[in-house]
Coordinates of C-alpha atoms in Angstrom, one line a residue:
Chain A
M1 CA 90.5 -87.0 11.1
N2 CA 94.3 -86.8 12.9
D3 CA 95.0 -83.7 11.0
V4 CA 93.9 -79.8 12.3
V5 CA 95.2 -78.1 9.5
S6 CA 95.7 -79.6 5.9
F7 CA 97.3 -77.9 3.2
R8 CA 97.0 -78.9 -0.6
N9 CA 98.5 -77.2 -3.3
V10 CA 97.7 -74.1 -1.7
G11 CA 98.7 -70.6 -4.1
V12 CA 98.2 -67.7 -2.7
R13 CA 98.2 -63.7 -5.0
Y14 CA 97.4 -60.8 -4.1
E15 CA 95.2 -59.3 -6.8
S16 CA 97.5 -59.8 -10.5
G17 CA 100.4 -59.9 -8.5
P18 CA 103.2 -63.0 -8.8
E19 CA 102.1 -65.9 -6.4
V20 CA 103.2 -64.7 -2.7
L21 CA 102.6 -68.3 -1.2
R22 CA 103.0 -71.7 -3.9
E23 CA 102.5 -75.4 -3.6
L24 CA 101.9 -75.1 0.0
N25 CA 101.4 -78.9 0.6
F26 CA 101.5 -79.6 4.4
S27 CA 99.5 -80.8 7.7
L28 CA 99.6 -80.0 11.5
T29 CA 98.5 -83.4 13.0
R30 CA 96.8 -82.7 16.5
G31 CA 99.0 -82.3 19.1
S32 CA 102.0 -81.0 17.1
F33 CA 104.3 -78.2 17.8
H34 CA 106.1 -76.6 15.0
F35 CA 108.7 -73.5 14.6
L36 CA 108.4 -71.8 11.7
T37 CA 111.2 -69.3 9.9
G38 CA 111.8 -67.3 7.3
A39 CA 112.9 -64.4 6.3
S40 CA 110.8 -60.8 6.3
G41 CA 108.6 -60.8 3.5
A42 CA 108.6 -64.7 2.8
G43 CA 105.4 -64.7 3.5
K44 CA 105.1 -66.1 7.2
S45 CA 102.4 -63.8 7.9
T46 CA 99.7 -64.6 4.5
L47 CA 100.4 -68.3 5.9
M48 CA 99.0 -66.8 9.0
R49 CA 96.4 -65.3 7.8
L50 CA 94.8 -68.1 6.1
L51 CA 95.6 -70.7 8.9
Y52 CA 93.1 -67.7 11.2
L53 CA 90.8 -67.7 8.0
A54 CA 90.9 -64.3 7.4
L55 CA 92.0 -64.5 4.2
R56 CA 91.2 -67.3 1.2
Q57 CA 93.9 -68.9 -1.0
T58 CA 93.6 -68.2 -4.3
R59 CA 94.1 -72.0 -5.2
G60 CA 94.1 -75.5 -3.7
E61 CA 92.4 -76.8 -0.5
I62 CA 92.6 -76.3 3.1
S63 CA 91.3 -78.0 5.8
I64 CA 90.8 -77.2 8.8
F65 CA 90.1 -79.0 11.5
G66 CA 88.4 -81.4 9.4
R67 CA 86.4 -78.6 7.1
D68 CA 87.5 -77.2 3.9
N69 CA 87.6 -73.5 4.2
I70 CA 85.7 -72.4 1.5
R71 CA 82.9 -73.9 1.9
I72 CA 82.2 -73.8 6.0
P73 CA 79.3 -71.5 6.1
R74 CA 79.6 -67.9 7.3
D75 CA 77.6 -68.7 10.5
E76 CA 79.9 -71.0 11.6
L77 CA 83.1 -69.4 10.8
P78 CA 83.1 -67.8 14.5
A79 CA 82.7 -71.0 16.5
I80 CA 85.6 -72.1 14.3
R81 CA 87.8 -69.4 14.9
R82 CA 86.6 -69.4 18.6
K83 CA 88.7 -72.9 18.4
I84 CA 91.9 -70.9 17.0
G85 CA 93.7 -68.5 19.2
V86 CA 96.6 -65.6 17.6
V87 CA 99.5 -63.6 18.4
F88 CA 99.4 -61.5 16.5
Q89 CA 102.9 -59.3 15.5
D90 CA 101.2 -56.0 16.2
F91 CA 100.0 -57.3 19.8
R92 CA 96.2 -56.2 18.7
L93 CA 95.1 -54.9 22.2
I94 CA 92.2 -52.8 22.5
N95 CA 93.7 -49.6 24.1
H96 CA 90.2 -48.4 25.7
L97 CA 89.7 -51.6 27.5
S98 CA 92.3 -52.7 30.9
T99 CA 94.7 -55.7 30.6
F100 CA 91.6 -58.1 32.7
E101 CA 89.4 -57.4 29.5
N102 CA 91.7 -57.4 26.6
V103 CA 92.5 -60.9 28.3
A104 CA 88.7 -61.7 29.2
L105 CA 88.1 -61.0 25.6
P106 CA 88.0 -64.1 24.0
L107 CA 85.9 -65.0 26.7
R108 CA 83.2 -62.0 26.8
V109 CA 83.2 -63.1 23.1
A110 CA 82.3 -66.8 23.8
G111 CA 79.9 -65.9 26.6
V112 CA 81.4 -67.9 29.0
E113 CA 80.5 -66.7 32.9
D114 CA 81.6 -63.6 34.7
L115 CA 82.7 -65.3 37.8
Q116 CA 84.3 -68.0 35.5
I117 CA 86.2 -65.2 33.2
R118 CA 87.2 -63.4 36.6
K119 CA 89.3 -66.5 38.5
N120 CA 91.0 -67.7 34.8
V121 CA 91.6 -64.1 33.8
T122 CA 93.0 -63.8 37.1
E123 CA 95.5 -67.1 37.1
L124 CA 96.7 -66.4 34.0
L125 CA 97.5 -62.9 34.3
E126 CA 99.8 -63.9 37.8
W127 CA 101.3 -66.5 35.6
V128 CA 102.9 -64.5 33.0
G129 CA 104.2 -62.1 35.5
L130 CA 100.9 -59.3 34.8
G131 CA 98.6 -60.0 37.8
D132 CA 100.0 -56.6 39.1
Q133 CA 99.2 -54.6 36.3
I134 CA 95.2 -56.4 35.6
N135 CA 93.7 -52.8 35.6
A136 CA 96.4 -50.7 33.3
I137 CA 95.6 -49.5 30.0
P138 CA 97.5 -51.1 27.3
S139 CA 99.3 -47.7 26.2
R140 CA 100.9 -47.9 30.2
L141 CA 102.2 -51.1 29.5
S142 CA 105.8 -51.7 28.5
G143 CA 106.0 -53.6 25.0
G144 CA 107.0 -56.7 26.7
Q145 CA 104.1 -56.5 28.8
Q146 CA 101.7 -55.9 26.1
Q147 CA 103.1 -58.5 24.3
R148 CA 102.0 -61.2 27.6
V149 CA 98.9 -59.7 27.6
A150 CA 98.3 -60.1 23.6
I151 CA 100.0 -64.3 24.6
A152 CA 97.1 -64.1 27.1
R153 CA 94.4 -63.2 25.4
A154 CA 95.1 -66.1 22.3
V155 CA 95.6 -68.5 25.2
I156 CA 92.9 -67.7 27.7
S157 CA 90.3 -70.2 25.9
R158 CA 93.0 -73.2 25.5
P159 CA 92.3 -73.4 22.1
A160 CA 92.7 -76.7 19.7
L161 CA 95.3 -74.4 17.4
L162 CA 97.5 -71.7 18.6
L163 CA 99.2 -69.3 16.2
A164 CA 101.8 -66.9 17.1
D165 CA 103.8 -64.7 15.6
E166 CA 107.2 -63.6 16.6
P167 CA 105.3 -63.8 20.6
T168 CA 108.6 -63.1 22.1
G169 CA 110.3 -60.0 19.8
N170 CA 109.8 -58.2 22.6
V171 CA 110.6 -59.9 26.0
D172 CA 114.1 -60.6 27.4
D173 CA 115.2 -64.0 27.2
R174 CA 114.0 -65.3 30.7
I175 CA 110.8 -64.1 30.3
A176 CA 110.6 -65.8 26.2
M177 CA 111.7 -68.6 28.1
R178 CA 108.4 -68.8 30.5
L179 CA 106.2 -67.9 27.4
L180 CA 107.7 -71.0 25.9
Y181 CA 106.9 -73.8 29.0
L182 CA 103.1 -72.2 28.6
F183 CA 102.8 -73.1 25.3
E184 CA 104.6 -76.4 25.9
E185 CA 101.9 -76.7 28.8
L186 CA 98.9 -75.7 25.8
N187 CA 100.6 -78.5 23.8
K188 CA 100.9 -81.4 26.3
L189 CA 96.8 -80.4 27.0
G190 CA 96.3 -81.4 23.1
T191 CA 96.6 -77.4 21.6
T192 CA 98.4 -77.8 18.2
V193 CA 101.2 -75.1 18.1
L194 CA 102.8 -73.1 15.5
I195 CA 105.0 -70.2 16.3
A196 CA 106.8 -67.8 13.3
T197 CA 110.1 -66.8 15.1
H198 CA 113.1 -65.5 14.1
N199 CA 114.9 -66.8 17.6
R200 CA 117.1 -69.6 16.5
H201 CA 118.7 -70.0 20.4
L202 CA 114.4 -70.4 21.6
I203 CA 113.7 -73.6 18.8
R204 CA 117.0 -75.2 19.3
R205 CA 116.6 -75.0 22.9
F206 CA 112.9 -75.9 22.7
G207 CA 113.7 -79.1 20.0
H208 CA 110.3 -79.0 18.0
K209 CA 109.8 -79.4 14.4
H210 CA 110.9 -76.8 12.2
W211 CA 109.7 -75.3 9.1
L212 CA 111.1 -72.8 7.0
L213 CA 109.2 -70.7 4.5
E214 CA 111.3 -69.6 1.3
G215 CA 110.7 -68.6 -1.9
G216 CA 106.8 -69.4 -1.5
T217 CA 107.0 -72.9 0.1
I218 CA 107.7 -74.7 3.6
H219 CA 111.1 -76.7 3.9
D220 CA 111.0 -79.1 6.6
L221 CA 114.2 -78.6 8.0
D222 CA 114.1 -81.8 10.2
H223 CA 113.9 -83.8 6.9
R224 CA 115.9 -81.5 4.3
P225 CA 118.7 -83.5 2.4
Q226 CA 121.9 -82.1 3.5
A227 CA 124.0 -80.1 1.4
Chain B
M1 CA 90.6 -57.0 43.9
A2 CA 89.5 -54.3 42.3
F3 CA 88.0 -54.7 38.9
R4 CA 86.3 -52.2 36.8
S5 CA 82.6 -52.9 35.2
R6 CA 82.3 -54.6 31.9
P7 CA 82.9 -52.1 29.3
S8 CA 82.0 -52.4 26.0
H9 CA 84.7 -53.5 23.6
L10 CA 84.3 -50.7 20.8
P11 CA 85.1 -47.5 22.3
L12 CA 81.6 -45.5 20.7
E13 CA 81.3 -43.2 23.2
N14 CA 84.5 -41.3 22.0
D15 CA 82.8 -40.9 18.6
S16 CA 82.3 -37.7 16.7
S17 CA 78.7 -39.6 16.0
S18 CA 78.1 -40.3 19.7
R19 CA 78.3 -36.1 20.1
F20 CA 76.1 -35.0 17.2
L21 CA 73.8 -38.3 16.5
P22 CA 71.8 -36.8 19.7
S23 CA 71.6 -33.1 18.8
I24 CA 70.0 -34.3 15.2
V25 CA 67.8 -36.6 17.0
A26 CA 66.5 -34.0 19.3
L27 CA 66.0 -31.6 16.4
M28 CA 64.3 -34.5 14.4
V29 CA 61.8 -35.2 17.5
A30 CA 61.2 -31.4 18.0
L31 CA 59.9 -31.3 14.2
L32 CA 58.1 -34.3 14.7
T33 CA 56.4 -33.3 17.9
F34 CA 55.6 -29.8 16.3
S35 CA 54.2 -31.9 13.3
I36 CA 52.2 -34.1 14.9
V37 CA 50.7 -31.4 17.4
G38 CA 50.2 -29.1 14.0
L39 CA 48.6 -32.2 12.7
A40 CA 46.0 -32.9 15.4
V41 CA 45.0 -29.0 15.6
L42 CA 44.8 -29.3 11.7
H43 CA 42.7 -32.6 11.6
D44 CA 40.7 -31.4 14.3
T45 CA 39.7 -28.1 12.4
V46 CA 39.3 -29.9 9.4
G47 CA 37.2 -31.9 11.0
R48 CA 34.9 -29.8 12.1
W49 CA 34.9 -28.2 8.5
A50 CA 33.2 -31.1 7.3
T51 CA 30.5 -30.4 9.5
Q52 CA 29.9 -27.4 9.1
I53 CA 30.0 -28.0 5.5
D54 CA 27.2 -30.6 5.9
G55 CA 24.5 -27.7 6.6
S56 CA 25.8 -24.9 5.7
L57 CA 23.6 -23.6 2.4
T58 CA 21.6 -20.7 3.8
I59 CA 18.7 -18.7 1.9
Q60 CA 18.9 -15.2 3.0
V61 CA 15.6 -13.3 2.9
P62 CA 15.7 -9.1 2.5
P63 CA 12.8 -7.2 3.1
T64 CA 13.8 -5.9 -0.2
G65 CA 10.9 -3.7 -1.6
L66 CA 9.1 -3.4 1.7
S67 CA 10.8 -0.9 3.4
Q68 CA 7.7 1.6 3.0
L69 CA 5.8 -0.8 5.1
E70 CA 5.3 -0.7 8.9
P71 CA 7.4 -2.2 11.0
K72 CA 4.8 -5.0 12.4
Q73 CA 3.6 -5.4 8.3
R74 CA 6.9 -5.6 7.3
E75 CA 7.9 -8.3 10.0
A76 CA 4.2 -9.9 8.4
A77 CA 5.3 -9.4 4.8
L78 CA 8.7 -10.6 5.3
E79 CA 7.7 -13.9 7.5
E80 CA 5.0 -14.8 4.9
R81 CA 8.1 -14.6 2.6
V82 CA 10.4 -17.3 4.4
Q83 CA 7.2 -19.3 4.9
T84 CA 7.0 -19.6 0.9
I85 CA 10.2 -20.3 0.4
I86 CA 10.6 -23.0 3.3
A87 CA 7.2 -24.9 1.9
A88 CA 8.3 -24.6 -1.6
V89 CA 11.9 -26.5 -0.7
S90 CA 11.1 -28.9 2.0
G91 CA 9.6 -30.7 -0.3
Q92 CA 12.4 -31.2 -2.5
P93 CA 14.5 -34.4 -3.0
G94 CA 17.9 -34.1 -0.8
V95 CA 16.9 -31.9 1.9
A96 CA 17.0 -33.1 5.4
R97 CA 16.3 -30.2 7.2
I98 CA 15.2 -26.8 6.7
A99 CA 14.4 -24.3 8.8
E100 CA 14.8 -20.2 9.7
L101 CA 17.3 -19.2 11.7
S102 CA 15.6 -17.8 15.3
P103 CA 15.2 -14.2 15.4
D104 CA 16.6 -14.5 18.5
K105 CA 19.5 -16.4 17.2
M106 CA 19.8 -13.6 14.6
V107 CA 20.1 -10.4 17.2
E108 CA 22.8 -12.7 19.4
L109 CA 25.0 -13.6 15.8
L110 CA 24.5 -9.8 15.2
E111 CA 24.5 -8.2 18.2
P112 CA 28.8 -8.0 18.6
W113 CA 28.8 -6.0 15.2
L114 CA 25.7 -3.7 15.4
G115 CA 25.3 -3.2 19.1
P116 CA 22.4 -4.5 21.8
N117 CA 18.9 -5.9 21.0
E118 CA 17.0 -2.4 20.9
M119 CA 19.2 -1.3 17.9
I120 CA 18.8 -4.2 15.9
S121 CA 15.0 -5.1 16.0
D122 CA 14.8 -1.1 14.4
L123 CA 16.7 -2.4 11.5
P124 CA 15.6 -3.8 8.4
I125 CA 17.7 -7.1 8.7
P126 CA 17.6 -10.2 6.5
R127 CA 15.9 -13.2 7.4
I128 CA 18.0 -16.6 6.9
I129 CA 16.6 -20.0 6.5
E130 CA 19.3 -22.9 6.9
I131 CA 19.2 -25.6 4.6
T132 CA 21.2 -29.2 5.6
P133 CA 21.5 -31.5 2.4
S134 CA 21.2 -34.9 2.3
S135 CA 21.9 -37.4 -0.6
G136 CA 20.2 -36.6 -4.0
F137 CA 20.7 -32.8 -3.4
D138 CA 20.6 -30.7 -5.9
F139 CA 22.1 -27.4 -6.3
N140 CA 20.5 -25.9 -8.9
V141 CA 16.8 -27.6 -8.4
L142 CA 16.6 -25.3 -5.1
E143 CA 18.4 -22.3 -7.0
A144 CA 15.2 -22.6 -9.2
T145 CA 12.8 -23.0 -7.0
V146 CA 14.3 -20.1 -4.8
S147 CA 14.5 -17.5 -7.6
R148 CA 11.1 -18.7 -8.7
T149 CA 9.5 -18.7 -5.7
A150 CA 11.3 -15.1 -3.9
P151 CA 13.6 -13.5 -6.8
E152 CA 14.6 -11.1 -4.2
A153 CA 15.9 -13.9 -1.8
V154 CA 19.5 -14.7 -1.7
L155 CA 21.5 -18.2 -1.7
D156 CA 24.9 -18.4 -0.2
D157 CA 26.4 -22.1 -0.5
H158 CA 29.0 -21.8 2.0
R159 CA 30.4 -25.5 0.9
I160 CA 32.1 -24.2 -2.0
W161 CA 34.3 -22.1 -0.2
L162 CA 34.1 -24.2 2.9
E163 CA 35.3 -27.0 0.7
R164 CA 37.7 -25.4 -1.1
I165 CA 39.7 -24.7 2.1
S166 CA 38.4 -28.0 3.4
D167 CA 40.6 -29.5 0.5
V168 CA 43.9 -27.3 1.3
A169 CA 43.7 -28.2 4.8
V170 CA 43.5 -31.7 3.9
S171 CA 47.0 -30.9 1.5
V172 CA 48.7 -29.4 4.4
E173 CA 47.4 -32.9 6.4
M174 CA 49.4 -34.6 4.0
A175 CA 52.1 -32.4 3.7
L176 CA 52.7 -32.8 7.8
L177 CA 52.4 -36.9 7.5
A178 CA 55.0 -36.5 4.1
L179 CA 56.8 -34.5 6.6
I180 CA 56.4 -36.6 9.6
G181 CA 58.0 -39.3 7.1
V182 CA 60.7 -37.3 5.8
L183 CA 61.8 -36.8 9.2
F184 CA 61.7 -40.4 10.3
A185 CA 63.6 -41.0 6.8
A186 CA 66.1 -38.2 7.9
T187 CA 66.9 -40.0 11.3
T188 CA 67.3 -43.0 9.9
L189 CA 69.8 -41.8 7.5
S190 CA 71.8 -40.4 10.4
V191 CA 71.9 -43.0 11.9
F192 CA 72.5 -45.2 9.0
F193 CA 75.8 -42.3 8.3
A194 CA 77.2 -42.2 12.1
T195 CA 76.9 -46.0 11.9
R196 CA 78.7 -46.4 8.6
S197 CA 81.6 -43.6 10.3
G198 CA 81.8 -45.5 13.4
L199 CA 82.7 -48.8 11.5
S200 CA 85.3 -46.9 9.5
I201 CA 86.5 -45.9 12.9
H202 CA 86.6 -49.0 14.5
K203 CA 87.8 -50.6 11.9
S204 CA 90.6 -52.8 13.7
I205 CA 88.9 -53.6 16.7
I206 CA 85.5 -55.0 14.7
E207 CA 88.0 -56.8 12.6
L208 CA 90.1 -58.3 16.0
L209 CA 86.7 -59.3 17.3
H210 CA 85.8 -60.9 14.1
L211 CA 88.9 -62.7 14.2
I212 CA 88.8 -64.5 17.7
G213 CA 85.2 -65.3 17.2
A214 CA 82.6 -62.6 17.8
P215 CA 79.8 -63.4 15.6
D216 CA 78.1 -60.5 13.4
G217 CA 75.3 -60.4 16.0
Y218 CA 77.6 -59.8 18.7
I219 CA 79.5 -56.6 17.2
A220 CA 76.4 -55.3 15.5
G221 CA 74.2 -55.9 19.2
Q222 CA 77.2 -53.5 20.8
F223 CA 76.5 -51.1 17.9
A224 CA 72.8 -51.2 17.8
R225 CA 72.7 -50.2 21.9
H226 CA 74.9 -47.6 21.8
T227 CA 73.4 -45.9 18.9
M228 CA 69.7 -47.1 20.5
R229 CA 70.9 -45.3 24.4
L230 CA 72.1 -42.0 21.9
A231 CA 69.0 -42.1 19.7
F232 CA 66.6 -41.8 23.4
L233 CA 68.9 -39.4 24.9
G234 CA 68.0 -37.1 21.7
S235 CA 64.0 -38.1 21.2
L236 CA 63.8 -36.9 25.0
I237 CA 65.7 -33.7 24.7
G238 CA 63.5 -33.3 21.7
I239 CA 60.7 -33.7 23.6
A240 CA 61.2 -31.5 26.3
I241 CA 62.3 -29.1 23.6
A242 CA 59.0 -29.7 21.7
L243 CA 56.0 -30.3 24.0
P244 CA 56.8 -27.1 26.6
V245 CA 56.9 -25.0 23.1
S246 CA 53.6 -26.7 22.0
L247 CA 51.9 -26.2 25.3
L248 CA 53.4 -22.4 25.5
I249 CA 51.3 -22.2 21.7
G250 CA 48.3 -23.2 22.9
Y251 CA 48.1 -21.1 26.1
L252 CA 48.9 -18.4 24.6
G253 CA 45.3 -19.6 21.5
L254 CA 43.4 -19.7 25.0
R255 CA 44.2 -16.6 25.8
A256 CA 43.6 -15.3 22.7
G257 CA 40.3 -17.7 21.7
W258 CA 41.3 -20.6 20.2
Q259 CA 39.2 -23.6 20.6
I260 CA 41.7 -26.4 21.8
P261 CA 41.3 -29.5 19.5
A262 CA 39.5 -32.5 20.8
T263 CA 41.9 -34.5 19.5
L264 CA 44.7 -32.6 21.9
H265 CA 42.7 -33.8 25.5
L266 CA 42.8 -38.0 24.2
P267 CA 45.4 -40.4 25.9
L268 CA 46.0 -41.1 22.9
F269 CA 47.4 -38.0 21.6
F270 CA 49.9 -38.0 24.9
I271 CA 50.9 -41.8 24.1
L272 CA 51.6 -40.8 20.6
V273 CA 54.0 -38.1 21.6
L274 CA 55.4 -40.1 24.1
I275 CA 55.8 -42.9 21.5
V276 CA 58.2 -41.3 19.6
P277 CA 61.5 -41.5 22.0
V278 CA 60.6 -45.3 21.7
A279 CA 60.0 -45.2 17.6
I280 CA 62.7 -43.1 17.1
S281 CA 65.0 -45.5 19.2
S282 CA 63.9 -48.4 18.1
V283 CA 64.1 -47.2 14.3
A284 CA 68.2 -46.2 14.9
W285 CA 68.8 -49.8 17.1
L286 CA 67.1 -51.2 13.8
T287 CA 69.3 -49.4 11.4
A288 CA 72.3 -49.5 13.0
K289 CA 72.4 -53.5 13.4
R290 CA 71.6 -53.5 9.6
T291 CA 74.1 -51.4 8.6
V292 CA 76.7 -53.0 10.4
L293 CA 75.4 -56.6 9.9
K294 CA 75.4 -55.4 6.3
V295 CA 78.8 -54.0 6.0
L296 CA 80.2 -57.5 8.5
R297 CA 78.7 -60.0 6.0
R298 CA 81.2 -58.5 3.0
M299 CA 83.9 -59.7 5.9
L300 CA 85.6 -63.0 5.4

């Protein structure tokens, strides 16, 4: 099985409202890199929530790492979630923890040794340009710095699947490029990457596959019939 | 490079529950300790009463109709009555022991009220016969025998009122035990609500931990350890308040002539008191853990 994620006729509705996502049929093959665009309210965040197992579909089938998401026993979910790195749009940093501890969180949860955590986190923070902010708490950091902490936390455990919701929204172009290079490096190491973004310049610059979420369903822009 | 020490992922120390929980637990533990001390005292007293009940039948033989006689003749006549009663009663079933309370003992008992020995010996004091009942004892048969043998003798059955007082004391014991149960339940409820409040306050962090793959036990463990620390602190404060107060009451009681119950001398009692913080902390740990696990199970 080469698909990390596979959606078959997936639909989502909130309570008795209309379907916000419908007839989703796509796969993310191992080591693929996709950009996802779509207007605000198109359902990108809902799709992301499905992918990081925070939400269940109301119809259809989702397979993640070869497992039917509905049938995964509850006690096996943490191990699967640890294979997924997520950059949330609102960062979701823990305000009372230092930059170091925020980034170290997935490793601590996974029970990694302290020494290894120190080495990996310090290296990564240097890489994202936050080596001098290691003990700073998130409220003392700028929006762009917070975003980089969120990204570092998402990639620290070298996830098999990386999901990023607007990861470059608050950083300048130079930092945005640097972060995308980081994602590419991870991708070369085998991580499957899906990035939701509005930054068309980055999409063009990196030239990966481009999906558009419109009308509740996904359109492959690389294979869409030309008008 | 300077690293901060590894902190808890949940900022539970800043919660309002962190401030009120030790105070509530301290109060509960103080009440628990008072209840345990009270229970020990009461249990000991009830035990002593129960022993007294076993040998608390007495026959009072007054010198009725003997006042005209000389003291020596009076005493001889009274002695004859006593011996007649003893002879009549001692053969009855259910009488384990029957004996006259010695004159010296009588004088000793009456001295605090009636003054020194010389004065008492001139008074027409009734003789007292003590009976220790055993199985098969029948109060009505005894009463009939005494009344037939010496109509002027009075049979005192202390058992009736002692039994009643003892019944009341046992009820109070039961009430104290129930109170101990209620205090444990109240502590458990306080921990439960403090934990629920903590879960609401830190919902977003819990969600995040959940999404990055923290197992339920990892999150519940953080709550449980924090709650246990607070409960242990509260318990120590409670013990620190309750023990000196109990000792002061005991000291004042000793000065007033109370008897210190044997139970309170036992190492077991002190172990019991010292176990309270451990027990309360364990209850808090378990309650917090179960509460968090229950709430987390509802999350996807």
